């Protein structure tokens, strides 16, 4: 949540689990969607939203594989996944997210992406990336390679 300070708009949590991050972001004013494939966790998170009387305009839990979701509507994306997934996820995010998007990854950084900031330490470390900076960094790196290879 520290890394989301100053941000607003729509947020997608990729792999929302029991919804804890979605609820925290919703309390901070974000319009949140939690994508989750485990139907028990989706039911649990939805029931929490129901008992807390949070309207679906603020919080939605979708039982869906996030790889099949269109993420182009979201200007904030959070993920707490596993290292092997992160690199491939980076490609999807670079293709779909708007230029002003912020991506936050818990525990596992995106390799070769320049970080905007980080918070926490050890297993609790979390990394933030501005997608426009990542795109321009990767473009520059690619151009250097083209020059180098002739
Ligand atoms: C480590 S938990 C993170 C939960 C929550 N975001 C948090 O920060 O507390 C990862 C979650 O991602 C879900 N998940 C993994 N792959 C997924 C996929 N392809 N689509 C949707 N959910 C997925 C898992 O079921 C699990 O609940």
Short mmCIF file of C-alpha atoms and ligand atoms in Angstrom, two decimals:
data_model
loop_
_atom_site.label_atom_id
_atom_site.label_comp_id
_atom_site.label_asym_id
_atom_site.label_seq_id
_atom_site.Cartn_x
_atom_site.Cartn_y
_atom_site.Cartn_z
CA UNK A 1 0.00 0.00 0.00
CA UNK A 2 2.96 2.36 0.62
CA UNK A 3 3.98 2.00 -3.02
CA UNK A 4 0.45 2.91 -4.15
CA UNK A 5 0.53 6.26 -2.34
CA UNK A 6 -0.39 9.12 -4.66
CA UNK A 7 -2.05 6.78 -7.14
CA UNK A 8 -5.73 6.48 -8.00
CA UNK A 9 -8.06 4.77 -10.45
CA UNK A 10 -8.55 1.11 -11.27
CA UNK A 11 -6.51 -1.65 -9.72
CA UNK A 12 -6.23 -5.31 -10.71
CA UNK A 13 -4.81 -7.82 -8.25
CA UNK A 14 -3.55 -10.82 -10.23
CA UNK A 15 -4.17 -13.80 -7.99
CA UNK A 16 -6.29 -12.11 -5.34
CA UNK A 17 -6.29 -14.98 -2.82
CA UNK A 18 -8.56 -14.12 0.11
CA UNK A 19 -8.82 -10.54 -1.14
CA UNK A 20 -6.75 -8.83 1.55
CA UNK A 21 -4.87 -6.60 -0.88
CA UNK A 22 -8.05 -5.75 -2.78
CA UNK A 23 -9.80 -4.68 0.43
CA UNK A 24 -6.84 -2.56 1.53
CA UNK A 25 -6.66 -0.87 -1.89
CA UNK A 26 -10.40 -0.32 -1.93
CA UNK A 27 -10.21 1.42 1.47
CA UNK A 28 -7.59 3.70 -0.07
CA UNK A 29 -10.06 4.68 -2.81
CA UNK A 30 -9.13 2.37 -5.69
CA UNK A 31 -11.75 0.69 -7.84
CA UNK A 32 -10.56 -2.90 -7.55
CA UNK A 33 -10.86 -6.19 -9.40
CA UNK A 34 -9.37 -9.34 -7.92
CA UNK A 35 -8.69 -12.13 -10.41
CA UNK A 36 -8.49 -15.54 -8.76
CA UNK A 37 -8.69 -19.10 -10.10
CA UNK A 38 -9.40 -20.84 -6.81
CA UNK A 39 -13.19 -20.86 -6.51
CA UNK A 40 -13.14 -21.35 -2.72
CA UNK A 41 -11.00 -18.23 -2.28
CA UNK A 42 -13.25 -16.30 -4.67
CA UNK A 43 -16.34 -17.31 -2.66
CA UNK A 44 -14.59 -16.37 0.59
CA UNK A 45 -13.48 -12.97 -0.71
CA UNK A 46 -16.94 -12.25 -2.16
CA UNK A 47 -18.59 -13.11 1.15
CA UNK A 48 -16.23 -10.73 2.96
CA UNK A 49 -17.19 -7.97 0.50
CA UNK A 50 -20.87 -8.78 1.08
CA UNK A 51 -20.63 -8.65 4.90
CA UNK A 52 -18.59 -5.45 4.76
CA UNK A 53 -21.28 -3.97 2.47
CA UNK A 54 -18.75 -2.96 -0.15
CA UNK A 55 -20.54 -2.24 -3.44
CA UNK A 56 -19.47 -4.08 -6.60
CA UNK A 57 -18.61 -0.69 -8.12
CA UNK A 58 -15.66 -0.63 -5.67
CA UNK A 59 -14.68 -4.28 -5.36
CA UNK A 60 -15.22 -7.21 -7.72
CA UNK A 61 -13.79 -10.71 -7.44
CA UNK A 62 -13.66 -12.55 -10.74
CA UNK A 63 -13.13 -16.29 -10.91
CA UNK A 64 -10.84 -16.16 -13.88
CA UNK A 65 -7.36 -17.08 -15.02
CA UNK A 66 -5.71 -13.66 -15.24
CA UNK A 67 -3.74 -14.79 -18.32
CA UNK A 68 -7.06 -14.70 -20.16
CA UNK A 69 -8.11 -11.31 -18.82
CA UNK A 70 -7.76 -8.05 -20.74
CA UNK A 71 -5.77 -5.80 -18.40
CA UNK A 72 -5.84 -2.71 -20.60
CA UNK A 73 -8.43 -1.03 -18.34
CA UNK A 74 -6.18 -1.01 -15.29
CA UNK A 75 -3.71 1.72 -14.41
CA UNK A 76 -2.56 -0.12 -11.28
CA UNK A 77 -1.65 -3.80 -11.16
CA UNK A 78 -0.49 -5.80 -8.18
CA UNK A 79 0.79 -9.36 -8.12
CA UNK A 80 2.19 -11.75 -5.55
CA UNK A 81 3.07 -14.76 -7.65
CA UNK A 82 6.08 -17.03 -8.20
CA UNK A 83 9.43 -16.22 -9.86
CA UNK A 84 8.95 -18.33 -13.00
CA UNK A 85 5.71 -16.56 -13.81
CA UNK A 86 6.98 -13.02 -13.40
CA UNK A 87 9.04 -12.83 -16.59
CA UNK A 88 6.21 -14.06 -18.81
CA UNK A 89 3.75 -11.83 -16.98
CA UNK A 90 6.00 -8.88 -17.80
CA UNK A 91 5.43 -9.49 -21.52
CA UNK A 92 1.64 -9.49 -21.08
CA UNK A 93 1.73 -6.30 -19.00
CA UNK A 94 3.98 -4.53 -21.52
CA UNK A 95 1.53 -5.42 -24.31
CA UNK A 96 -1.68 -4.47 -22.52
CA UNK A 97 -1.23 -1.79 -19.87
CA UNK A 98 -1.72 1.93 -20.50
CA UNK A 99 1.35 4.20 -20.44
CA UNK A 100 0.49 5.64 -17.02
CA UNK A 101 0.23 2.22 -15.35
CA UNK A 102 2.06 1.29 -12.18
CA UNK A 103 2.92 -2.38 -11.55
CA UNK A 104 3.69 -3.70 -8.10
CA UNK A 105 5.21 -7.10 -7.51
CA UNK A 106 5.41 -8.57 -4.03
CA UNK A 107 8.59 -10.46 -3.15
CA UNK A 108 9.69 -11.26 -6.71
CA UNK A 109 11.09 -8.45 -8.90
CA UNK A 110 10.69 -8.32 -12.67
CA UNK A 111 14.10 -9.13 -14.13
CA UNK A 112 15.52 -6.36 -16.38
CA UNK A 113 12.84 -3.84 -15.41
CA UNK A 114 14.07 -0.59 -13.82
CA UNK A 115 12.40 -0.13 -10.45
CA UNK A 116 10.66 3.10 -9.55
CA UNK A 117 10.82 2.24 -5.87
CA UNK A 118 10.79 -0.59 -3.36
CA UNK A 119 9.50 -1.08 0.15
CA UNK A 120 10.08 -3.59 2.91
CA UNK A 121 12.94 -6.02 3.19
CA UNK A 122 13.70 -9.71 2.87
CA UNK A 123 10.63 -11.81 2.12
CA UNK A 124 8.42 -8.75 2.55
CA UNK A 125 10.16 -6.73 -0.14
CA UNK A 126 7.88 -5.23 -2.76
CA UNK A 127 8.81 -3.53 -6.02
CA UNK A 128 7.08 -0.80 -8.05
CA UNK A 129 7.49 -0.12 -11.77
CA UNK A 130 6.18 2.62 -14.04
CA UNK A 131 5.26 0.98 -17.30
CA UNK A 132 6.26 4.00 -19.44
CA UNK A 133 9.78 3.98 -17.90
CA UNK A 134 10.04 0.23 -18.37
CA UNK A 135 9.05 0.52 -22.05
CA UNK A 136 11.54 3.29 -22.78
CA UNK A 137 14.32 1.46 -20.88
CA UNK A 138 13.71 -1.74 -22.85
CA UNK A 139 13.59 0.19 -26.14
CA UNK A 140 16.97 1.80 -25.36
CA UNK A 141 18.49 -1.56 -24.41
CA UNK A 142 17.19 -3.07 -27.64
CA UNK A 143 18.65 -0.20 -29.70
CA UNK A 144 22.05 -0.66 -28.01
CA UNK A 145 21.97 -4.33 -28.95
CA UNK A 146 21.10 -3.53 -32.56
CA UNK A 147 24.03 -1.04 -32.72
CA UNK A 148 26.37 -3.51 -31.03
CA UNK A 149 25.44 -6.36 -33.40
CA UNK A 150 25.75 -4.08 -36.41
C1 LIG B 1 0.49 -15.78 -3.05
S1 LIG B 1 -1.25 -15.67 -3.35
C2 LIG B 1 -1.47 -13.90 -3.28
C3 LIG B 1 -2.80 -13.49 -2.69
C4 LIG B 1 -3.02 -11.98 -2.56
N1 LIG B 1 -2.83 -11.28 -3.81
C5 LIG B 1 -2.13 -11.39 -1.49
O1 LIG B 1 -1.26 -10.58 -1.84
O2 LIG B 1 -2.30 -11.69 -0.31
C6 LIG B 1 -1.35 -16.04 -5.10
C7 LIG B 1 -2.74 -16.35 -5.59
O3 LIG B 1 -2.72 -16.36 -7.03
C8 LIG B 1 -3.68 -17.28 -7.47
N2 LIG B 1 -3.36 -17.58 -8.88
C9 LIG B 1 -2.26 -18.22 -9.36
N3 LIG B 1 -2.29 -18.28 -10.70
C10 LIG B 1 -3.44 -17.65 -11.10
C11 LIG B 1 -4.02 -17.39 -12.38
N4 LIG B 1 -3.42 -17.78 -13.51
N5 LIG B 1 -5.19 -16.71 -12.43
C12 LIG B 1 -5.79 -16.30 -11.27
N6 LIG B 1 -5.30 -16.54 -10.04
C13 LIG B 1 -4.12 -17.20 -9.94
C14 LIG B 1 -3.54 -18.44 -6.50
O4 LIG B 1 -4.69 -19.26 -6.49
C15 LIG B 1 -3.30 -17.70 -5.17
O5 LIG B 1 -4.50 -17.51 -4.48
#
